[in-house]
Coordinates of C-alpha atoms and ligand atoms in Angstrom, one line a residue:
X17 CA -24.1 -49.2 -64.3
X18 CA -25.2 -45.8 -61.9
X19 CA -22.7 -46.1 -59.7
X20 CA -23.5 -43.4 -56.5
X21 CA -20.0 -42.1 -55.1
X22 CA -19.6 -41.3 -51.8
X23 CA -20.2 -37.8 -52.1
X24 CA -23.9 -38.2 -53.5
X25 CA -24.4 -40.4 -50.6
X26 CA -23.1 -36.9 -47.8
X27 CA -25.3 -34.7 -50.8
X28 CA -28.2 -37.1 -49.9
X29 CA -28.0 -37.2 -45.9
X30 CA -27.1 -33.6 -45.4
X31 CA -31.2 -32.7 -47.6
X32 CA -32.8 -35.2 -45.4
X33 CA -31.1 -34.5 -41.6
X34 CA -31.4 -31.7 -39.7
X35 CA -28.7 -29.4 -40.0
X36 CA -25.7 -28.3 -37.8
X37 CA -24.9 -24.7 -38.1
X38 CA -27.2 -22.1 -37.6
X39 CA -28.7 -19.6 -40.0
X40 CA -27.1 -16.3 -38.4
X41 CA -28.0 -13.2 -38.1
X42 CA -31.8 -15.0 -38.5
X43 CA -31.1 -17.4 -36.0
X44 CA -29.1 -16.4 -33.1
X45 CA -27.9 -18.9 -30.1
X46 CA -29.0 -17.8 -26.8
X47 CA -25.5 -17.1 -24.5
X48 CA -24.4 -19.6 -22.1
X49 CA -25.5 -19.2 -18.2
X50 CA -21.9 -17.6 -17.0
X51 CA -21.3 -15.2 -20.2
X52 CA -19.5 -12.3 -19.6
X53 CA -21.2 -10.1 -22.1
X54 CA -20.6 -6.0 -21.6
X55 CA -19.6 -4.8 -18.8
X56 CA -22.6 -2.6 -16.9
X57 CA -22.0 -0.4 -13.5
X58 CA -25.6 -0.2 -10.6
X59 CA -24.2 3.2 -10.2
X60 CA -26.0 4.4 -7.8
X61 CA -24.3 1.0 -5.4
X62 CA -20.7 2.9 -6.6
X63 CA -18.3 4.4 -4.3
X64 CA -16.0 5.6 -7.1
X65 CA -13.1 3.9 -5.2
X66 CA -11.7 3.2 -8.7
X67 CA -10.4 -0.5 -7.2
X68 CA -12.0 -1.6 -10.6
X69 CA -9.3 1.0 -12.3
X70 CA -6.0 -0.2 -10.9
X71 CA -7.4 -3.6 -11.1
X72 CA -8.3 -3.5 -14.5
X73 CA -5.3 -5.6 -17.0
X74 CA -6.5 -3.9 -19.9
X75 CA -6.5 0.2 -18.1
X76 CA -9.8 0.7 -20.2
X77 CA -11.6 1.8 -16.7
X78 CA -11.5 5.6 -15.3
X79 CA -13.0 6.8 -12.1
X80 CA -13.9 10.5 -11.9
X81 CA -14.6 10.5 -8.1
X82 CA -15.4 14.7 -7.7
X83 CA -17.9 14.8 -10.8
X84 CA -19.1 11.0 -9.8
X85 CA -18.7 9.4 -13.3
X86 CA -17.4 5.9 -13.9
X87 CA -16.1 5.2 -17.8
X88 CA -15.3 2.0 -20.0
X89 CA -13.9 2.0 -23.3
X90 CA -15.8 -1.4 -24.6
X91 CA -13.1 -1.4 -27.6
X92 CA -10.3 -2.3 -24.7
X93 CA -12.0 -4.3 -21.8
X94 CA -11.2 -8.2 -22.4
X95 CA -14.4 -9.7 -20.7
X96 CA -12.0 -10.9 -18.5
X97 CA -14.2 -9.9 -14.6
X98 CA -11.6 -8.8 -12.6
X99 CA -13.0 -5.3 -11.8
X100 CA -16.4 -7.4 -10.8
X101 CA -14.5 -9.6 -8.7
X102 CA -12.5 -6.7 -6.8
X103 CA -15.9 -4.7 -6.6
X104 CA -15.5 -4.2 -2.6
X105 CA -20.0 -2.4 -3.4
X106 CA -20.0 -5.5 -6.2
X107 CA -22.0 -2.8 -7.9
X108 CA -20.6 -4.2 -11.9
X109 CA -21.7 -6.7 -13.5
X110 CA -21.8 -9.0 -17.3
X111 CA -24.6 -9.0 -19.1
X112 CA -25.2 -11.9 -21.0
X113 CA -25.3 -10.6 -24.2
X114 CA -23.1 -8.7 -26.2
X115 CA -23.3 -4.3 -27.3
X116 CA -24.1 -4.3 -31.3
X117 CA -21.3 -4.0 -33.8
X118 CA -20.6 -0.7 -33.8
X119 CA -18.4 2.3 -36.0
X120 CA -18.4 4.3 -33.3
X121 CA -16.6 4.4 -30.5
X122 CA -18.7 4.8 -27.5
X123 CA -17.9 4.7 -23.9
X124 CA -20.1 3.2 -21.5
X125 CA -20.4 5.6 -19.3
X126 CA -22.6 6.1 -16.2
X127 CA -23.3 9.2 -14.2
X128 CA -23.8 8.9 -10.9
X129 CA -24.0 10.6 -7.5
X130 CA -20.1 11.8 -6.0
X131 CA -19.2 11.0 -3.0
X132 CA -18.9 14.0 -0.5
X133 CA -15.1 15.2 0.2
X134 CA -13.8 15.0 4.0
X135 CA -13.0 18.7 3.8
X136 CA -16.0 19.7 1.6
X137 CA -18.3 17.8 4.8
X138 CA -15.5 19.3 7.3
X139 CA -16.5 23.1 6.5
X140 CA -19.9 22.5 5.9
X141 CA -19.8 21.1 9.0
X142 CA -18.2 24.1 10.4
X143 CA -20.1 26.4 8.8
X144 CA -23.6 25.0 10.3
X145 CA -22.1 25.0 13.8
X146 CA -21.2 28.5 13.6
Ligands
SF4_225 S1 -13.9 -1.1 -7.8 FE1 -17.1 -1.0 -7.8 S2 -17.4 1.3 -6.3 FE2 -14.9 0.9 -6.3 S3 -15.0 2.5 -8.5 FE3 -15.2 0.5 -9.6 S4 -17.3 -0.1 -9.6 FE4 -17.5 1.4 -8.4
SF4_226 S1 -13.6 -7.1 -17.3 FE1 -11.2 -7.4 -17.1 S2 -10.8 -6.1 -18.5 FE2 -12.9 -5.5 -19.1 S3 -13.4 -3.8 -17.6 FE3 -12.9 -5.6 -16.2 S4 -11.0 -5.8 -15.8 FE4 -11.2 -4.6 -17.2

C-alpha cells in the first residue's frame, strides 16, 4: 500500500505555500528604517574640524582642512555611527542603502570650501586697511 512519508508531506506543503525566502538578487528587501548604510557628508555644512576623524574607531576618515577635502574609506568603515553622533554641525548621515559590490577600493571623497585660516584672514584685513 502507498504510504506518504513525512518528507513527501513537506515537499507537497512547500509546493503550495508561500516561500519564506526571497529570490535574491531579483527581489531585494527594503532596508530597515534605521539602517546605517553608506556614509554621506553634506559637505557644504562641514567645517573640517576633524572631530569625526578623531572619534572614528576604525580610523577611516581623513580631513584635509587646507584643501577642504573630507575622505572616508568605506572598506574600513564599520557603520557604527560614532562620527555622525560626534559631528558638531550634523552634516554626516548614513544613507539607508549600501554601495554596490566593487573590486576597486574607491574612497568616498568630498570636496568642500576650505575654511579661511585666521592668519590669512588677518593678513587680508591688514592689507585692506593699508
Ligand atoms: S565632524 Fe562634521 S564638521 Fe567636523 S570634519 Fe567631520 S564631518 Fe566635518
Ligand atoms: S561609521 Fe563608525 S567606522 Fe564608519 S566612519 Fe563613522 S565612526 Fe568611522
